[in-house]
Amino acid sequence: MKCNICLNKEADKKGSHIVPAFILKTLFERNKEFVVSIGSEAVQNHIGRELTAEQIEEYMGRELTDEEIEQNYIPFIEDNIFCSDCEKRLGHLESLYAEKIHKKVSVLECDKDDIISFENDTGLISLFWYSVVLRFSIAQHNKFTLKEKEHRAIRNYLNNNLKDTIQELKSHVEKDICLNCPYPIGIFFNSNAVKKLSSNSVLDIPKYKNPYFLLFNEYIIIFYNKATQVNGMKHSFFGLEKSFEATKNINYDKQKECQICVVRNDVWEEVKTNIFELFAKFKHREFVDMFRFVAEHSKISFTRQNIVNFVNRILYEDTHIADRYDRTRVLTILAEELNKLPKIK
């Protein structure tokens, strides 16, 4: 398999970060994480490699099954997607962004809304976030994907602007592409300087394609394919509007200053709540559709209350969060509820 950036060399690198480690630092303690990912289409448990059997049993209320051990993987890390050279080039970009940009915003307590402007750093900041968006799009265990044309354009831009040494990259972003931002991007940030460990997530919002709306722990990224899309359609941004008029804080090509919007703590928490409620609606709709499909296919008579009973059992029966949306459990409850109902005569 060829590298997803240069397309020339073999993708031989192991352990590539989909999202840079310094962005995930406050999401969980590395190798000691227990993460339940509740997406619009799948629910997965991720168990850190350094957790003891006792800690796992405390978190899950039971031991891991053989199947769970076999299928467990570390979220946001994948093998054989880049060659070693492109992995190094990405590493230089991450180091430069972490040192010059992230270090400045990560110490903020975010008790008020603010805009941090970085002069002549548009090229560095946009290049970094394009690299994260591309990696997130090609990740095997992720439903988010860029359109083919978008993927190709961003890959070409990365391949042409990543450099073999950090000195070359520093010179390039300062002199050659300091004002470059070919794909408009809004960057919104809330540090965890107060709480230290966040209750955030890493996810995309399904059906948000124009723009894409992505949450990377402490950052929200609003990403457009072209400038004409920014004001072409009105969008809801889950409450960010309480702090910023989001489309007014999008970074464009040839801007001297790149803006990172600091979102105050209470608004950030409300945005997260609104996002998680949307995902809960997705799961609820999935369960309703599942019940209807199986019941109608099996010619079983049912009422709205039967569907409510089914969904309530999934959501509220006493079970650990790690198992609540387990597919086997959901199907077992479905079978039990359908077996109570009569066939259509």
mmCIF file of C-alpha atoms in Angstrom:
data_model
loop_
_atom_site.group_PDB
_atom_site.id
_atom_site.type_symbol
_atom_site.label_atom_id
_atom_site.label_comp_id
_atom_site.label_asym_id
_atom_site.label_seq_id
_atom_site.Cartn_x
_atom_site.Cartn_y
_atom_site.Cartn_z
ATOM 1 C CA MET A 1 0.000 0.000 0.000
ATOM 2 C CA LYS A 2 1.326 3.453 -0.945
ATOM 3 C CA CYS A 3 1.675 6.412 1.419
ATOM 4 C CA ASN A 4 -1.454 8.571 1.636
ATOM 5 C CA ILE A 5 0.533 11.791 1.217
ATOM 6 C CA CYS A 6 3.359 11.285 -1.294
ATOM 7 C CA LEU A 7 1.673 8.342 -3.106
ATOM 8 C CA ASN A 8 5.145 7.074 -4.037
ATOM 9 C CA LYS A 9 6.706 5.242 -1.102
ATOM 10 C CA GLU A 10 5.326 2.266 0.763
ATOM 11 C CA ALA A 11 3.169 3.083 3.791
ATOM 12 C CA ASP A 12 5.539 1.333 6.197
ATOM 13 C CA LYS A 13 5.174 3.520 9.276
ATOM 14 C CA LYS A 14 3.599 1.969 12.384
ATOM 15 C CA GLY A 15 1.736 3.914 15.059
ATOM 16 C CA SER A 16 0.816 7.077 13.147
ATOM 17 C CA HIS A 17 -1.273 9.555 15.121
ATOM 18 C CA ILE A 18 -4.550 10.483 13.468
ATOM 19 C CA VAL A 19 -4.887 13.377 15.915
ATOM 20 C CA PRO A 20 -1.601 14.734 17.350
ATOM 21 C CA ALA A 21 -0.900 13.588 20.898
ATOM 22 C CA PHE A 22 -0.617 17.091 22.347
ATOM 23 C CA ILE A 23 -4.224 17.832 21.317
ATOM 24 C CA LEU A 24 -5.436 14.677 23.072
ATOM 25 C CA LYS A 25 -3.361 15.299 26.208
ATOM 26 C CA THR A 26 -6.324 16.437 28.330
ATOM 27 C CA LEU A 27 -8.725 13.861 26.879
ATOM 28 C CA PHE A 28 -7.131 10.922 28.654
ATOM 29 C CA GLU A 29 -3.866 9.800 30.208
ATOM 30 C CA ARG A 30 -1.986 8.006 27.492
ATOM 31 C CA ASN A 31 -2.153 4.188 27.634
ATOM 32 C CA LYS A 32 -4.374 4.433 30.737
ATOM 33 C CA GLU A 33 -7.550 5.472 28.988
ATOM 34 C CA PHE A 34 -10.966 3.898 29.063
ATOM 35 C CA VAL A 35 -12.975 5.483 26.266
ATOM 36 C CA VAL A 36 -16.536 4.692 25.225
ATOM 37 C CA SER A 37 -17.115 6.076 21.720
ATOM 38 C CA ILE A 38 -20.790 6.613 20.967
ATOM 39 C CA GLY A 39 -21.046 7.572 17.314
ATOM 40 C CA SER A 40 -24.002 7.880 15.007
ATOM 41 C CA GLU A 41 -23.411 4.376 13.663
ATOM 42 C CA ALA A 42 -21.274 2.498 16.166
ATOM 43 C CA VAL A 43 -20.471 2.223 19.866
ATOM 44 C CA GLN A 44 -16.994 1.040 20.782
ATOM 45 C CA ASN A 45 -14.886 0.572 23.900
ATOM 46 C CA HIS A 46 -11.184 1.419 23.837
ATOM 47 C CA ILE A 47 -9.020 0.057 26.645
ATOM 48 C CA GLY A 48 -5.581 1.530 27.364
ATOM 49 C CA ARG A 49 -2.682 -0.901 27.242
ATOM 50 C CA GLU A 50 -1.480 -0.102 30.771
ATOM 51 C CA LEU A 51 -4.806 -0.606 32.562
ATOM 52 C CA THR A 52 -4.759 -3.532 34.964
ATOM 53 C CA ALA A 53 -7.372 -6.291 34.937
ATOM 54 C CA GLU A 54 -8.722 -4.877 38.217
ATOM 55 C CA GLN A 55 -9.094 -1.374 36.731
ATOM 56 C CA ILE A 56 -10.853 -2.742 33.664
ATOM 57 C CA GLU A 57 -13.294 -4.688 35.837
ATOM 58 C CA GLU A 58 -13.931 -1.556 37.926
ATOM 59 C CA TYR A 59 -14.695 0.512 34.816
ATOM 60 C CA MET A 60 -16.754 -2.106 32.988
ATOM 61 C CA GLY A 61 -18.211 -4.051 35.879
ATOM 62 C CA ARG A 62 -16.873 -7.272 34.356
ATOM 63 C CA GLU A 63 -13.836 -8.812 32.681
ATOM 64 C CA LEU A 64 -13.108 -8.312 28.982
ATOM 65 C CA THR A 65 -14.327 -11.054 26.674
ATOM 66 C CA ASP A 66 -11.863 -12.794 24.347
ATOM 67 C CA GLU A 67 -13.521 -11.042 21.406
ATOM 68 C CA GLU A 68 -13.120 -7.616 23.025
ATOM 69 C CA ILE A 69 -9.441 -8.294 23.732
ATOM 70 C CA GLU A 70 -8.893 -9.368 20.124
ATOM 71 C CA GLN A 71 -10.739 -6.372 18.654
ATOM 72 C CA ASN A 72 -9.385 -3.733 21.049
ATOM 73 C CA TYR A 73 -7.313 -1.007 19.458
ATOM 74 C CA ILE A 74 -5.861 2.323 20.495
ATOM 75 C CA PRO A 75 -8.072 5.145 19.189
ATOM 76 C CA PHE A 76 -6.458 7.761 16.944
ATOM 77 C CA ILE A 77 -3.409 5.619 16.134
ATOM 78 C CA GLU A 78 -3.086 3.544 12.952
ATOM 79 C CA ASP A 79 -0.470 1.559 11.067
ATOM 80 C CA ASN A 80 0.548 1.665 7.419
ATOM 81 C CA ILE A 81 -1.096 4.866 6.293
ATOM 82 C CA PHE A 82 2.115 6.906 5.747
ATOM 83 C CA CYS A 83 5.685 6.244 4.739
ATOM 84 C CA SER A 84 8.415 6.980 7.288
ATOM 85 C CA ASP A 85 9.518 10.129 5.441
ATOM 86 C CA CYS A 86 6.037 11.679 5.341
ATOM 87 C CA GLU A 87 5.523 10.735 8.984
ATOM 88 C CA LYS A 88 8.653 12.742 9.797
ATOM 89 C CA ARG A 89 7.404 15.661 7.709
ATOM 90 C CA LEU A 90 4.117 15.627 9.632
ATOM 91 C CA GLY A 91 6.093 15.454 12.878
ATOM 92 C CA HIS A 92 7.952 18.647 11.995
ATOM 93 C CA LEU A 93 4.636 20.398 11.346
ATOM 94 C CA GLU A 94 3.182 19.180 14.653
ATOM 95 C CA SER A 95 6.250 20.327 16.583
ATOM 96 C CA LEU A 96 6.184 23.781 15.023
ATOM 97 C CA TYR A 97 2.450 24.262 15.668
ATOM 98 C CA ALA A 98 2.686 22.937 19.226
ATOM 99 C CA GLU A 99 5.576 25.234 20.094
ATOM 100 C CA LYS A 100 4.457 28.398 18.330
ATOM 101 C CA ILE A 101 0.644 28.239 18.539
ATOM 102 C CA HIS A 102 -0.758 25.624 20.912
ATOM 103 C CA LYS A 103 1.555 26.522 23.783
ATOM 104 C CA LYS A 104 0.205 30.080 23.710
ATOM 105 C CA VAL A 105 -3.494 29.166 23.857
ATOM 106 C CA SER A 106 -3.338 26.038 26.025
ATOM 107 C CA VAL A 107 -2.607 28.014 29.213
ATOM 108 C CA LEU A 108 -5.705 30.207 28.904
ATOM 109 C CA GLU A 109 -8.434 29.685 31.520
ATOM 110 C CA CYS A 110 -11.146 30.679 29.020
ATOM 111 C CA ASP A 111 -13.274 32.563 31.541
ATOM 112 C CA LYS A 112 -14.224 35.031 28.781
ATOM 113 C CA ASP A 113 -14.540 35.071 25.008
ATOM 114 C CA ASP A 114 -11.458 36.283 23.192
ATOM 115 C CA ILE A 115 -9.765 36.269 19.805
ATOM 116 C CA ILE A 116 -6.055 35.476 19.619
ATOM 117 C CA SER A 117 -4.472 36.759 16.418
ATOM 118 C CA PHE A 118 -1.281 35.276 15.004
ATOM 119 C CA GLU A 119 0.422 37.602 12.550
ATOM 120 C CA ASN A 120 1.985 35.982 9.465
ATOM 121 C CA ASP A 121 1.163 32.497 10.794
ATOM 122 C CA THR A 122 -1.859 31.766 8.599
ATOM 123 C CA GLY A 123 0.197 29.371 6.472
ATOM 124 C CA LEU A 124 1.463 27.362 9.456
ATOM 125 C CA ILE A 125 -1.901 27.161 11.219
ATOM 126 C CA SER A 126 -3.917 26.232 8.133
ATOM 127 C CA LEU A 127 -1.334 23.670 6.961
ATOM 128 C CA PHE A 128 -1.426 22.000 10.376
ATOM 129 C CA TRP A 129 -5.213 21.745 10.466
ATOM 130 C CA TYR A 130 -5.418 20.526 6.869
ATOM 131 C CA SER A 131 -3.090 17.700 7.913
ATOM 132 C CA VAL A 132 -5.367 16.756 10.846
ATOM 133 C CA VAL A 133 -8.504 16.861 8.684
ATOM 134 C CA LEU A 134 -6.876 14.660 6.029
ATOM 135 C CA ARG A 135 -5.689 12.125 8.615
ATOM 136 C CA PHE A 136 -9.109 12.045 10.251
ATOM 137 C CA SER A 137 -10.643 11.395 6.842
ATOM 138 C CA ILE A 138 -8.439 8.399 6.009
ATOM 139 C CA ALA A 139 -8.629 6.776 9.460
ATOM 140 C CA GLN A 140 -9.895 3.213 9.191
ATOM 141 C CA HIS A 141 -11.992 3.330 12.378
ATOM 142 C CA ASN A 142 -13.772 6.555 11.509
ATOM 143 C CA LYS A 143 -16.877 7.319 9.435
ATOM 144 C CA PHE A 144 -15.765 10.835 8.452
ATOM 145 C CA THR A 145 -14.536 11.121 4.876
ATOM 146 C CA LEU A 146 -13.759 14.066 2.652
ATOM 147 C CA LYS A 147 -15.159 14.081 -0.854
ATOM 148 C CA GLU A 148 -12.688 12.663 -3.371
ATOM 149 C CA LYS A 149 -12.012 16.055 -4.965
ATOM 150 C CA GLU A 150 -11.433 17.663 -1.554
ATOM 151 C CA HIS A 151 -9.192 14.824 -0.433
ATOM 152 C CA ARG A 152 -7.072 15.090 -3.575
ATOM 153 C CA ALA A 153 -6.695 18.871 -3.290
ATOM 154 C CA ILE A 154 -5.668 18.796 0.377
ATOM 155 C CA ARG A 155 -3.303 15.874 -0.142
ATOM 156 C CA ASN A 156 -1.577 17.745 -2.984
ATOM 157 C CA TYR A 157 -1.321 20.883 -0.872
ATOM 158 C CA LEU A 158 0.231 18.961 2.015
ATOM 159 C CA ASN A 159 2.642 17.052 -0.173
ATOM 160 C CA ASN A 160 3.834 20.264 -1.804
ATOM 161 C CA ASN A 161 4.321 22.177 1.448
ATOM 162 C CA LEU A 162 5.561 19.679 4.043
ATOM 163 C CA LYS A 163 9.350 19.712 4.332
ATOM 164 C CA ASP A 164 12.081 17.215 5.181
ATOM 165 C CA THR A 165 13.557 19.225 8.060
ATOM 166 C CA ILE A 166 11.986 21.493 10.648
ATOM 167 C CA GLN A 167 14.350 24.287 9.589
ATOM 168 C CA GLU A 168 13.112 24.064 5.994
ATOM 169 C CA LEU A 169 9.508 24.015 7.144
ATOM 170 C CA LYS A 170 9.988 27.001 9.458
ATOM 171 C CA SER A 171 11.508 29.033 6.646
ATOM 172 C CA HIS A 172 8.812 27.930 4.189
ATOM 173 C CA VAL A 173 5.831 28.843 6.383
ATOM 174 C CA GLU A 174 7.412 32.162 7.371
ATOM 175 C CA LYS A 175 8.517 33.300 3.900
ATOM 176 C CA ASP A 176 6.695 31.387 1.175
ATOM 177 C CA ILE A 177 3.211 30.500 2.437
ATOM 178 C CA CYS A 178 2.803 32.746 5.491
ATOM 179 C CA LEU A 179 -0.527 34.106 4.162
ATOM 180 C CA ASN A 180 -1.773 30.926 2.511
ATOM 181 C CA CYS A 181 -5.163 29.509 3.516
ATOM 182 C CA PRO A 182 -6.666 28.083 0.308
ATOM 183 C CA TYR A 183 -9.524 26.337 2.142
ATOM 184 C CA PRO A 184 -11.359 28.622 4.616
ATOM 185 C CA ILE A 185 -11.173 27.406 8.184
ATOM 186 C CA GLY A 186 -12.579 28.544 11.511
ATOM 187 C CA ILE A 187 -10.677 27.567 14.665
ATOM 188 C CA PHE A 188 -12.419 27.679 18.054
ATOM 189 C CA PHE A 189 -10.660 26.716 21.265
ATOM 190 C CA ASN A 190 -11.360 26.024 24.908
ATOM 191 C CA SER A 191 -8.498 24.845 27.106
ATOM 192 C CA ASN A 192 -8.827 22.529 30.053
ATOM 193 C CA ALA A 193 -6.499 24.612 32.169
ATOM 194 C CA VAL A 194 -9.054 24.620 34.991
ATOM 195 C CA LYS A 195 -10.329 21.029 34.909
ATOM 196 C CA LYS A 196 -7.035 19.513 33.660
ATOM 197 C CA LEU A 197 -8.873 16.467 32.271
ATOM 198 C CA SER A 198 -11.669 17.098 29.810
ATOM 199 C CA SER A 199 -15.022 15.471 29.153
ATOM 200 C CA ASN A 200 -14.627 16.287 25.480
ATOM 201 C CA SER A 201 -14.495 13.976 22.503
ATOM 202 C CA VAL A 202 -13.147 13.585 18.992
ATOM 203 C CA LEU A 203 -15.878 13.407 16.376
ATOM 204 C CA ASP A 204 -17.450 14.823 13.259
ATOM 205 C CA ILE A 205 -21.052 15.888 12.921
ATOM 206 C CA PRO A 206 -22.771 13.580 10.415
ATOM 207 C CA LYS A 207 -24.442 15.323 7.478
ATOM 208 C CA TYR A 208 -22.382 18.486 8.041
ATOM 209 C CA LYS A 209 -20.564 18.638 4.707
ATOM 210 C CA ASN A 210 -20.699 22.292 3.794
ATOM 211 C CA PRO A 211 -19.024 23.190 6.068
ATOM 212 C CA TYR A 212 -17.556 20.249 7.938
ATOM 213 C CA PHE A 213 -17.890 20.594 11.713
ATOM 214 C CA LEU A 214 -15.211 18.701 13.657
ATOM 215 C CA LEU A 215 -14.479 18.435 17.384
ATOM 216 C CA PHE A 216 -10.908 17.570 18.377
ATOM 217 C CA ASN A 217 -10.964 17.661 22.183
ATOM 218 C CA GLU A 218 -10.066 21.308 22.884
ATOM 219 C CA TYR A 219 -10.614 22.535 19.333
ATOM 220 C CA ILE A 220 -13.655 22.937 17.105
ATOM 221 C CA ILE A 221 -12.798 23.181 13.422
ATOM 222 C CA ILE A 222 -15.227 24.578 10.858
ATOM 223 C CA PHE A 223 -13.823 23.701 7.458
ATOM 224 C CA TYR A 224 -14.953 24.871 4.027
ATOM 225 C CA ASN A 225 -13.865 23.604 0.618
ATOM 226 C CA LYS A 226 -13.986 27.075 -0.957
ATOM 227 C CA ALA A 227 -14.562 30.682 0.058
ATOM 228 C CA THR A 228 -17.872 31.088 -1.778
ATOM 229 C CA GLN A 229 -19.448 28.502 0.552
ATOM 230 C CA VAL A 230 -18.919 30.524 3.742
ATOM 231 C CA ASN A 231 -21.862 32.861 3.326
ATOM 232 C CA GLY A 232 -23.742 30.733 0.832
ATOM 233 C CA MET A 233 -25.954 28.983 3.375
ATOM 234 C CA LYS A 234 -26.958 29.636 6.970
ATOM 235 C CA HIS A 235 -25.854 27.018 9.492
ATOM 236 C CA SER A 236 -26.373 26.252 13.148
ATOM 237 C CA PHE A 237 -23.154 25.802 15.097
ATOM 238 C CA PHE A 238 -24.609 24.259 18.274
ATOM 239 C CA GLY A 239 -24.480 27.424 20.365
ATOM 240 C CA LEU A 240 -21.115 28.858 19.303
ATOM 241 C CA GLU A 241 -23.206 31.787 18.132
ATOM 242 C CA LYS A 242 -23.494 32.901 21.781
ATOM 243 C CA SER A 243 -19.809 33.773 21.706
ATOM 244 C CA PHE A 244 -19.054 34.432 18.052
ATOM 245 C CA GLU A 245 -20.780 34.920 14.747
ATOM 246 C CA ALA A 246 -18.944 31.892 13.403
ATOM 247 C CA THR A 247 -18.832 32.872 9.733
ATOM 248 C CA LYS A 248 -17.269 36.238 10.665
ATOM 249 C CA ASN A 249 -14.308 34.462 12.235
ATOM 250 C CA ILE A 250 -13.302 32.240 9.330
ATOM 251 C CA ASN A 251 -9.691 32.468 8.158
ATOM 252 C CA TYR A 252 -9.185 33.034 4.443
ATOM 253 C CA ASP A 253 -6.338 33.076 1.958
ATOM 254 C CA LYS A 254 -4.008 36.103 2.012
ATOM 255 C CA GLN A 255 -5.042 37.325 5.455
ATOM 256 C CA LYS A 256 -2.134 38.796 7.399
ATOM 257 C CA GLU A 257 -3.528 37.562 10.708
ATOM 258 C CA CYS A 258 -4.941 34.142 11.545
ATOM 259 C CA GLN A 259 -7.584 34.111 14.264
ATOM 260 C CA ILE A 260 -8.163 31.457 16.912
ATOM 261 C CA CYS A 261 -11.380 32.167 18.803
ATOM 262 C CA VAL A 262 -11.269 31.360 22.521
ATOM 263 C CA VAL A 263 -14.709 30.206 23.682
ATOM 264 C CA ARG A 264 -15.648 30.876 27.295
ATOM 265 C CA ASN A 265 -16.245 27.842 29.486
ATOM 266 C CA ASP A 266 -20.033 27.994 29.886
ATOM 267 C CA VAL A 267 -20.651 28.338 26.147
ATOM 268 C CA TRP A 268 -18.221 25.509 25.391
ATOM 269 C CA GLU A 269 -20.068 23.190 27.774
ATOM 270 C CA GLU A 270 -23.386 24.121 26.146
ATOM 271 C CA VAL A 271 -21.985 23.428 22.662
ATOM 272 C CA LYS A 272 -20.801 19.976 23.792
ATOM 273 C CA THR A 273 -24.165 19.226 25.363
ATOM 274 C CA ASN A 274 -25.956 20.184 22.145
ATOM 275 C CA ILE A 275 -23.617 17.980 20.097
ATOM 276 C CA PHE A 276 -24.051 14.971 22.394
ATOM 277 C CA GLU A 277 -27.816 15.443 22.386
ATOM 278 C CA LEU A 278 -27.734 15.310 18.589
ATOM 279 C CA PHE A 279 -25.868 11.996 18.736
ATOM 280 C CA ALA A 280 -28.410 10.712 21.250
ATOM 281 C CA LYS A 281 -31.153 11.557 18.739
ATOM 282 C CA PHE A 282 -29.263 9.635 16.054
ATOM 283 C CA LYS A 283 -29.104 6.569 18.313
ATOM 284 C CA HIS A 284 -32.774 6.910 19.269
ATOM 285 C CA ARG A 285 -33.793 7.093 15.610
ATOM 286 C CA GLU A 286 -31.628 4.066 14.840
ATOM 287 C CA PHE A 287 -33.415 1.987 17.508
ATOM 288 C CA VAL A 288 -36.857 3.096 16.317
ATOM 289 C CA ASP A 289 -36.012 2.241 12.708
ATOM 290 C CA MET A 290 -34.605 -1.127 13.786
ATOM 291 C CA PHE A 291 -37.795 -2.047 15.669
ATOM 292 C CA ARG A 292 -40.063 -0.960 12.814
ATOM 293 C CA PHE A 293 -38.050 -2.794 10.152
ATOM 294 C CA VAL A 294 -37.907 -6.139 11.985
ATOM 295 C CA ALA A 295 -41.535 -5.977 13.154
ATOM 296 C CA GLU A 296 -42.898 -5.106 9.713
ATOM 297 C CA HIS A 297 -40.686 -7.680 7.982
ATOM 298 C CA SER A 298 -41.870 -10.321 10.459
ATOM 299 C CA LYS A 299 -45.519 -9.191 10.115
ATOM 300 C CA ILE A 300 -45.807 -8.417 13.829
ATOM 301 C CA SER A 301 -48.509 -6.079 15.107
ATOM 302 C CA PHE A 302 -47.123 -3.225 17.227
ATOM 303 C CA THR A 303 -47.975 0.200 18.618
ATOM 304 C CA ARG A 304 -45.985 3.320 19.353
ATOM 305 C CA GLN A 305 -45.884 2.281 23.027
ATOM 306 C CA ASN A 306 -44.162 -0.987 22.070
ATOM 307 C CA ILE A 307 -41.383 1.004 20.435
ATOM 308 C CA VAL A 308 -41.121 3.254 23.501
ATOM 309 C CA ASN A 309 -40.789 0.188 25.735
ATOM 310 C CA PHE A 310 -38.003 -1.195 23.545
ATOM 311 C CA VAL A 311 -36.001 2.057 23.521
ATOM 312 C CA ASN A 312 -36.506 2.628 27.252
ATOM 313 C CA ARG A 313 -35.137 -0.803 28.071
ATOM 314 C CA ILE A 314 -31.984 -0.043 26.097
ATOM 315 C CA LEU A 315 -31.524 3.345 27.711
ATOM 316 C CA TYR A 316 -32.614 2.794 31.288
ATOM 317 C CA GLU A 317 -32.260 -0.842 32.327
ATOM 318 C CA ASP A 318 -29.473 -1.257 34.823
ATOM 319 C CA THR A 319 -26.286 -1.992 32.903
ATOM 320 C CA HIS A 320 -22.824 -0.512 32.600
ATOM 321 C CA ILE A 321 -22.303 2.277 30.045
ATOM 322 C CA ALA A 322 -19.698 0.082 28.349
ATOM 323 C CA ASP A 323 -22.405 -2.472 27.529
ATOM 324 C CA ARG A 324 -25.493 -0.276 27.185
ATOM 325 C CA TYR A 325 -25.339 -0.004 23.390
ATOM 326 C CA ASP A 326 -23.679 -3.357 22.775
ATOM 327 C CA ARG A 327 -25.206 -4.812 19.614
ATOM 328 C CA THR A 328 -25.835 -8.242 21.142
ATOM 329 C CA ARG A 329 -27.626 -6.645 24.098
ATOM 330 C CA VAL A 330 -29.773 -4.451 21.813
ATOM 331 C CA LEU A 331 -30.751 -7.407 19.612
ATOM 332 C CA THR A 332 -31.567 -9.525 22.669
ATOM 333 C CA ILE A 333 -33.915 -6.843 24.000
ATOM 334 C CA LEU A 334 -35.452 -6.468 20.525
ATOM 335 C CA ALA A 335 -36.169 -10.207 20.324
ATOM 336 C CA GLU A 336 -37.664 -10.250 23.827
ATOM 337 C CA GLU A 337 -39.980 -7.334 23.087
ATOM 338 C CA LEU A 338 -41.089 -8.672 19.702
ATOM 339 C CA ASN A 339 -41.812 -12.110 21.174
ATOM 340 C CA LYS A 340 -44.416 -10.492 23.423
ATOM 341 C CA LEU A 341 -46.418 -9.228 20.435
ATOM 342 C CA PRO A 342 -48.959 -10.978 18.204
ATOM 343 C CA LYS A 343 -48.572 -11.676 14.513
ATOM 344 C CA ILE A 344 -50.715 -9.727 12.051
ATOM 345 C CA LYS A 345 -53.643 -11.921 11.025
#
